[in-house]
Coordinates of C-alpha atoms and ligand atoms in Angstrom, one line a residue:
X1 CA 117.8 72.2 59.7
X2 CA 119.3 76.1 59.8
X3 CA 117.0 77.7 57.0
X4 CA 116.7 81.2 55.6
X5 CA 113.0 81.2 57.0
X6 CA 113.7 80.5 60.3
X7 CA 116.5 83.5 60.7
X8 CA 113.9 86.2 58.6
X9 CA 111.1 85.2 61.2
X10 CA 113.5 85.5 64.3
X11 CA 115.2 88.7 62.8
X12 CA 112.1 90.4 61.9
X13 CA 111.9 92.7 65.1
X14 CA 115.1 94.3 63.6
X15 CA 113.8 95.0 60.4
X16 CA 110.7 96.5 62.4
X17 CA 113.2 99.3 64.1
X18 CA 114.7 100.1 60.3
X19 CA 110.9 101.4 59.9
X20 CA 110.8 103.2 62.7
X21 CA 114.6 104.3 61.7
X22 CA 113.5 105.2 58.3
X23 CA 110.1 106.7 59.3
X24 CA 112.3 109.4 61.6
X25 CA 114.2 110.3 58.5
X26 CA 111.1 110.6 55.6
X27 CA 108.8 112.0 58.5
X28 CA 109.0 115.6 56.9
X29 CA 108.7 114.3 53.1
X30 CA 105.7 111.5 53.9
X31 CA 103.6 114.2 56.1
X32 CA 104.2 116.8 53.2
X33 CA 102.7 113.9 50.9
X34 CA 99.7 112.9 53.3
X35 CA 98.9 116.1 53.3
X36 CA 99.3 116.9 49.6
X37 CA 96.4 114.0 49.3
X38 CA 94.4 115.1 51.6
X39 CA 90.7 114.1 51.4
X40 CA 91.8 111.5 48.9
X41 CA 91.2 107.9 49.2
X42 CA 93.9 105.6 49.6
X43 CA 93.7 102.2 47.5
X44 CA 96.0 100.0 48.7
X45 CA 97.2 97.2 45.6
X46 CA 99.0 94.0 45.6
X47 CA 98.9 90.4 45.2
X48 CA 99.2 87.5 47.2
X49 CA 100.8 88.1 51.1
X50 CA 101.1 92.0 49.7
X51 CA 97.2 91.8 48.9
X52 CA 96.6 90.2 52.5
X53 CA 98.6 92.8 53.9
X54 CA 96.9 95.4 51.9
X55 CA 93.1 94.6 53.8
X56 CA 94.6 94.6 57.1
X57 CA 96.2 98.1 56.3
X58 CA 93.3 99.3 54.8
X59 CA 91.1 98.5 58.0
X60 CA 94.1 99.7 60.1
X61 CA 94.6 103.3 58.0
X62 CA 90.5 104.3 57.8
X63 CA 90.3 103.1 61.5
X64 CA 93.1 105.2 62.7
X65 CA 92.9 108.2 60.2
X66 CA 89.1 108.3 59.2
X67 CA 89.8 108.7 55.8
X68 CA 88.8 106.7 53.2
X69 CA 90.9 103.3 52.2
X70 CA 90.5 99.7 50.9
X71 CA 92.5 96.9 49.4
X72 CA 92.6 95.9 46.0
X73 CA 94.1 93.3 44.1
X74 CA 96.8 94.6 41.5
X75 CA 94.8 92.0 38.6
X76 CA 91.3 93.7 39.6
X77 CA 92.8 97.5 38.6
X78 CA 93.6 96.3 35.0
X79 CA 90.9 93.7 34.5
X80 CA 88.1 95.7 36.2
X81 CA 89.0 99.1 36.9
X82 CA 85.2 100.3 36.2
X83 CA 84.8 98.2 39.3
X84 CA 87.2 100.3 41.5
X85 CA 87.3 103.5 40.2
X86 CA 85.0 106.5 39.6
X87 CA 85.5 109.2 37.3
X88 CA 85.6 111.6 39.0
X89 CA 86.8 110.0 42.7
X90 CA 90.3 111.8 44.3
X91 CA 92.2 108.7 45.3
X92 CA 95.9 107.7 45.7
X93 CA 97.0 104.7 44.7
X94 CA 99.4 102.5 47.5
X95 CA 101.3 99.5 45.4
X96 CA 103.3 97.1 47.9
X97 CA 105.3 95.2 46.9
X98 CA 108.3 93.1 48.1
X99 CA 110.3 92.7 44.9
X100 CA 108.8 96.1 43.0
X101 CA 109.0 93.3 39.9
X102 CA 105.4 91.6 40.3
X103 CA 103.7 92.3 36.9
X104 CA 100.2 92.4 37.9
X105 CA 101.3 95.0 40.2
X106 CA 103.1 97.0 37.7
X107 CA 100.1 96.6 35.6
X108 CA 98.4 98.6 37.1
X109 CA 100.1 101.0 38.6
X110 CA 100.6 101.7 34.7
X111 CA 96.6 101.5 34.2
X112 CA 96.2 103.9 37.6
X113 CA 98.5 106.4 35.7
X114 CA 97.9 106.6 32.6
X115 CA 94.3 106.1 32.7
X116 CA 92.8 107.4 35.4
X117 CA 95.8 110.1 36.5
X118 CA 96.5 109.3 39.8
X119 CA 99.4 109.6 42.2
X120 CA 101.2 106.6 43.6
X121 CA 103.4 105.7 46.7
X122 CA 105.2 102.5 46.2
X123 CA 105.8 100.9 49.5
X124 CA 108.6 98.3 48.9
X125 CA 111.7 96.4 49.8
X126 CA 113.1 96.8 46.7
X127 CA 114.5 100.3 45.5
X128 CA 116.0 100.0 42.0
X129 CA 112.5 97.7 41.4
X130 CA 110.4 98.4 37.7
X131 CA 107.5 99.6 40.2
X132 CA 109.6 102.3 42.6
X133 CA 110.5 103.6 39.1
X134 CA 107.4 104.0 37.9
X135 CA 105.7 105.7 41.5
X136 CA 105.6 109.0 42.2
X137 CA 107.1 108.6 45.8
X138 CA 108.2 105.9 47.8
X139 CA 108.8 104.5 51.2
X140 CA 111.6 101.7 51.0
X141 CA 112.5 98.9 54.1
X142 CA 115.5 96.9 52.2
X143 CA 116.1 95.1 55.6
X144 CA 112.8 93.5 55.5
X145 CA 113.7 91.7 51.8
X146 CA 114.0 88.3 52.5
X147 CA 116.4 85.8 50.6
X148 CA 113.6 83.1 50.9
X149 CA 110.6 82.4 48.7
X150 CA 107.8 82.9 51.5
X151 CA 107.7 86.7 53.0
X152 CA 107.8 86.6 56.6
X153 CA 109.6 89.7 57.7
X154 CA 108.7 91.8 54.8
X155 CA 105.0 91.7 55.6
X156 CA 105.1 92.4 59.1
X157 CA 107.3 95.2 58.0
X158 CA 105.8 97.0 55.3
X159 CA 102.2 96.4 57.1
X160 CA 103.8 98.5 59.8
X161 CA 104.9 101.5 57.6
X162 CA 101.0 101.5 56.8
X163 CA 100.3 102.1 60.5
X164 CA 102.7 104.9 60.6
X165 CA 101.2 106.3 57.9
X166 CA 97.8 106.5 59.7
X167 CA 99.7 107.7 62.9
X168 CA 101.6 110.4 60.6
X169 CA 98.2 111.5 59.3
X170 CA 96.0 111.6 62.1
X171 CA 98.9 113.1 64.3
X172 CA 97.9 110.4 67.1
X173 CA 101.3 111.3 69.3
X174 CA 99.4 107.8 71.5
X175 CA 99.6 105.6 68.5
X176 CA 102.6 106.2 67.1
X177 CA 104.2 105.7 71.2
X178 CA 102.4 102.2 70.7
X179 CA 104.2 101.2 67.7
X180 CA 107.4 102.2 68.3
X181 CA 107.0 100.2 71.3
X182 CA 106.4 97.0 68.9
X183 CA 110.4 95.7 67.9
X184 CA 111.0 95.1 72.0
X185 CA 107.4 93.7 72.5
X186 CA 108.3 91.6 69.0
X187 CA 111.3 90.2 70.2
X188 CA 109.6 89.2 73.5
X189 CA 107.3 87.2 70.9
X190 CA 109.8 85.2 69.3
X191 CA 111.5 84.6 72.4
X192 CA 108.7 83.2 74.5
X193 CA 106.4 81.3 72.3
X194 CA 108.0 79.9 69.3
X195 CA 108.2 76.7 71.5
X196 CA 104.2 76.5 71.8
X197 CA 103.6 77.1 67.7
X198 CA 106.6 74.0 67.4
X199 CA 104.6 71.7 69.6
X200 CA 101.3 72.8 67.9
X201 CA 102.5 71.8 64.5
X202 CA 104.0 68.7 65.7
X203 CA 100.5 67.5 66.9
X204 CA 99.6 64.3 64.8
X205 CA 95.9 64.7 65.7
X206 CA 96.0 67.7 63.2
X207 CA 95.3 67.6 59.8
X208 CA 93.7 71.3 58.9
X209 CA 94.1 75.0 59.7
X210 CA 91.5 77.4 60.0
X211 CA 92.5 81.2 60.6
X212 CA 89.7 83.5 61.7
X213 CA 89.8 87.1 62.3
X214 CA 88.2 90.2 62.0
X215 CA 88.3 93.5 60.4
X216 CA 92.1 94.5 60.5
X217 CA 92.9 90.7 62.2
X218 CA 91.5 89.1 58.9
X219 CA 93.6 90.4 57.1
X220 CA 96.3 88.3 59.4
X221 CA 94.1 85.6 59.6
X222 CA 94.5 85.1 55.4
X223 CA 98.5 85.9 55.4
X224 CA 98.5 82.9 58.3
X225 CA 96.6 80.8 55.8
X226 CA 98.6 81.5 53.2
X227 CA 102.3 80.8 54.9
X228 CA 100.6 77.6 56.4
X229 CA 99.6 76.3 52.6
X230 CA 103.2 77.4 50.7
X231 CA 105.2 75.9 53.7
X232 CA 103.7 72.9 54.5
X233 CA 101.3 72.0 52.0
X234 CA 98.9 71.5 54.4
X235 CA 94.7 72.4 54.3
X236 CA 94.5 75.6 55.5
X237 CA 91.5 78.1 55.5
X238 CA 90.8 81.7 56.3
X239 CA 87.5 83.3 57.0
X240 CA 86.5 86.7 59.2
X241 CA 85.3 85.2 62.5
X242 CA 81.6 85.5 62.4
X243 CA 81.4 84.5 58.8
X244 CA 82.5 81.0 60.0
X245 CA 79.2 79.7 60.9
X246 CA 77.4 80.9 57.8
X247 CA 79.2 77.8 55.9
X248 CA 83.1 77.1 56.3
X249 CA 82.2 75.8 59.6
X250 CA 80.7 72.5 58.2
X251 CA 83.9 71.7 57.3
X252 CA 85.2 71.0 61.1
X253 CA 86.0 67.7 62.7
X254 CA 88.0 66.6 65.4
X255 CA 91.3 66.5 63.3
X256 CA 90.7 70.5 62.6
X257 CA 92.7 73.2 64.7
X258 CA 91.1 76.4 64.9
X259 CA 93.9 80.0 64.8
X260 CA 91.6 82.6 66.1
X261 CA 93.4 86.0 66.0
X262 CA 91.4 87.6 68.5
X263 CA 91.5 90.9 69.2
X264 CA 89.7 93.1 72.5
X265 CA 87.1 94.8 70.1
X266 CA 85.6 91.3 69.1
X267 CA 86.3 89.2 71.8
X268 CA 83.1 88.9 72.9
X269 CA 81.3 86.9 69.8
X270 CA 84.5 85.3 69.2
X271 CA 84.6 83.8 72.5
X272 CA 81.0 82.1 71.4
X273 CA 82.5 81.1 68.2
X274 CA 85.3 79.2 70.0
X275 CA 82.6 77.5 72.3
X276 CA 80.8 76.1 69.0
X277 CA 84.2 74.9 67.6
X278 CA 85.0 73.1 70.4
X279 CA 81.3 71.0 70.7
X280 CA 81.9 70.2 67.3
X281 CA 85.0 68.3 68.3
X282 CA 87.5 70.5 67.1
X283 CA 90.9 71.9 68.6
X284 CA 91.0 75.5 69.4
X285 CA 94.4 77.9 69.5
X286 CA 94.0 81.7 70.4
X287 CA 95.8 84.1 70.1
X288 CA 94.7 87.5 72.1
X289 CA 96.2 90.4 73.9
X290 CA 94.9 89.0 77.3
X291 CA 92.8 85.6 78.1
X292 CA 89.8 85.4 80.3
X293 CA 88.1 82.8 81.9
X294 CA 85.8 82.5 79.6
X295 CA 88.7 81.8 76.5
X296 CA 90.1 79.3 78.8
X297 CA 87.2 77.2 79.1
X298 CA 87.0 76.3 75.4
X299 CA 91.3 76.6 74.8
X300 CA 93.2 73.9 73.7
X301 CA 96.1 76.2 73.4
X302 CA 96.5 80.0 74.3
X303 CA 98.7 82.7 73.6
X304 CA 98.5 86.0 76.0
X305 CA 100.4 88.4 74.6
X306 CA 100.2 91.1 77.2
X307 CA 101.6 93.5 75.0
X308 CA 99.6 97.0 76.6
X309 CA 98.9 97.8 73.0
X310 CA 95.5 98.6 71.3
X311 CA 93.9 96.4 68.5
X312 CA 95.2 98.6 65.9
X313 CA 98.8 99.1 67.3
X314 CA 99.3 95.3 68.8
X315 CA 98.2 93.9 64.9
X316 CA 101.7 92.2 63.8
X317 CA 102.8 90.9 67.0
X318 CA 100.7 87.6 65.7
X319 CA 102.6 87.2 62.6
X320 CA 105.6 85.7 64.3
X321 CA 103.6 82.9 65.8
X322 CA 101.5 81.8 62.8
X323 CA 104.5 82.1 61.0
X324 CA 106.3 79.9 63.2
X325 CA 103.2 77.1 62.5
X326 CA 103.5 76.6 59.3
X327 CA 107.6 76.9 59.2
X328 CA 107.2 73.8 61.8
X329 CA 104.8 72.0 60.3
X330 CA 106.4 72.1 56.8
X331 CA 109.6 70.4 59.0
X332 CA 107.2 68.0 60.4
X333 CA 105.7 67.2 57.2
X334 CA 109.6 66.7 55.9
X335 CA 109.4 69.9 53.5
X336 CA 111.9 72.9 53.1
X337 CA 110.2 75.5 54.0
X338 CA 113.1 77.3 51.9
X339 CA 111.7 75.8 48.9
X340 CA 107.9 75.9 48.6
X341 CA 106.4 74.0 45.9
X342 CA 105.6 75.4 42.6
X343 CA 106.4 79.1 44.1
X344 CA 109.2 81.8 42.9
X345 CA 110.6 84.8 44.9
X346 CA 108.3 86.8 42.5
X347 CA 105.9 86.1 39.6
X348 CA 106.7 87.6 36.4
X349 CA 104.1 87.4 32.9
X350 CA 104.4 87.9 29.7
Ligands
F1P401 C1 104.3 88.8 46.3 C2 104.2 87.3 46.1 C3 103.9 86.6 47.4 C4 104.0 85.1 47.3 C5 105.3 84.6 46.7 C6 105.5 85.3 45.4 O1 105.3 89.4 45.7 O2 103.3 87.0 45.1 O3 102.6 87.0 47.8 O4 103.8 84.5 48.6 O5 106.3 84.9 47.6 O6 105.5 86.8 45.6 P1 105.6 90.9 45.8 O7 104.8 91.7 44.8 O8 105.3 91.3 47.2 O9 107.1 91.0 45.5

């Protein structure tokens, strides 16, 4: 079956280089905003993939830059906003959104404005959208809209105009080499292990998903989820690595596969997580820059991605793969992934 999905998750490298196109043109204007804000902290909003994509840019931007930022969800800054915000706190507010016409988003980026007074960059793929309107600036990708429901290409994409952003502001000249390294090293991706996320999801011994990362990989670890569940309908869980044991992990047996999105900085603990999983009877499928011996030992599948890239700079090149597990397991489970149940391109109250 030829499907939207399948062309926006192969395609996505090329919407990666109309970043890096687009960051080379708004490089004066966006540094002249960074540095308008400075000492501000940034709060990145959204809601559903663009609220999963807002934690791992918050971890990636305070990691890089050393300045303040977290993830928000859009319904959190109109329904508790004494929750988020002090009075008297400098902060900018970051909206992403795909379509610019999610109305929790625009909710409150109309709270954050007329309440509270502060400034907003809209990152989105939408440019005539209510919420570019209604920002004060804004950093548009319109190659990474998809025509599909779920967003594939659009997440990798607008997550990586956050890391620019942290590269712009910290003037890391190393960093910002490392990502514009990242369309090549993506298409590499796609090329060489979309066959190993196929045969994964065509595994009959699996019944359940469980993503695990941490700090900026958790963030990936709950988009994964969340493309596995709208595509294929299947059970599928997200936690931070080490928060597995403390609960989730009773829900393991030997029809469970394990994602871990591992990443150099928290390989180490991970690696004793994985043995756990695997005495417990379940199936295990890394993910990790580079494997050791020791990830072997407990690996029912790997993925070595060998990218030369740093935890922070390497982040999206794991998108592709999950991605491509749940796109296959919705075919194996006889869905669309086109058509996800009960979902729209974009959720719109009254
Ligand atoms: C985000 C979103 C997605 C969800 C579905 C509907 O919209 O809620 O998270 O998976 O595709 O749209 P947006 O605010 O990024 O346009």
């Amino acid at each position: 079956m030829e499907t939207e999905t399948d062309k926006e998750i192969k395609e996505q490298f090329e919407a990666w280089n109309a970043v890096i196109r687009n960051v080379q043109k708004e490089r004066k204007a966006l540094c002249r905003f960074l540095s308008h804000l400075n000492g501000a902290e940034f709060v990145f909003i959204g809601c559903g993939t663009s609220y999963y994509l807002s934690l791992s840019g918050a971890a990636t931007y305070l990691g890089i830059t050393g300045e303040l930022a977290r993830a928000v969800t859009a319904s959190d800054v109109f329904l508790y906003p004494q929750s988020l915000f002090t009075r008297n706190g400098k902060c900018c507010g970051i909206p992403i959104s795909r379509s610019g016409e999610t109305t929790e988003t625009i909710w409150a980026v109309q709270h954050i404005k007329d309440q509270l007074n502060i400034e907003t960059l809209a990152l989105s793929c939408t440019p005539d959208s209510k919420l570019v309107k209604l920002c004060d600036q804004e950093f548009i990708v319109t190659e990474a809209a998809e025509k599909s429901v779920v967003m594939t290409k659009s997440f990798t994409s607008m997550l990586l105009i956050i890391q620019f952003l942290a590269a712009l502001k910290s003037e890391d000249k190393k960093f910002h080499e490392q990502l514009e390294k990242l369309p090549e090293q993506g298409s590499q991706v796609i090329e060489k292990f979309e066959k190993v996320a196929k045969e994964i999801a065509e595994n009959k011994e699996i019944d359940t998903f469980v993503f695990l990362g941490q700090g900026p990989y958790y963030g990936l670890a709950c988009e994964s989820m969340l493309k596995m569940k709208e595509m294929s309908l299947s059970v599928s869980e997200a936690f931070h690595s080490m928060e597995f044991r403390h609960g989730p992990i009773s829900i393991l047996n030997n029809e469970s596969l394990v994602i871990l999105l591992m990443s150099e900085s928290s390989q180490e603990q991970e690696v004793k997580i994985l043995k756990e999983v695997k005495e417990l009877g379940a199936k295990t499928f890394i993910i990790c820059e580079r494997f050791t011996n020791s990830i072997t030992n407990f690996a029912d599948y790997v993925v070595e991605l060998k990218s030369g890239l740093s935890d922070y700079s390497r982040l999206i090149l794991y998108m592709p793969i999950t991605q491509f597990l749940g796109y296959y397991r919705a075919l194996h489970n006889g869905l669309n992934p086109d058509n996800p149940r009960h979902l729209t391109q974009v959720v719109v109250l009254d």
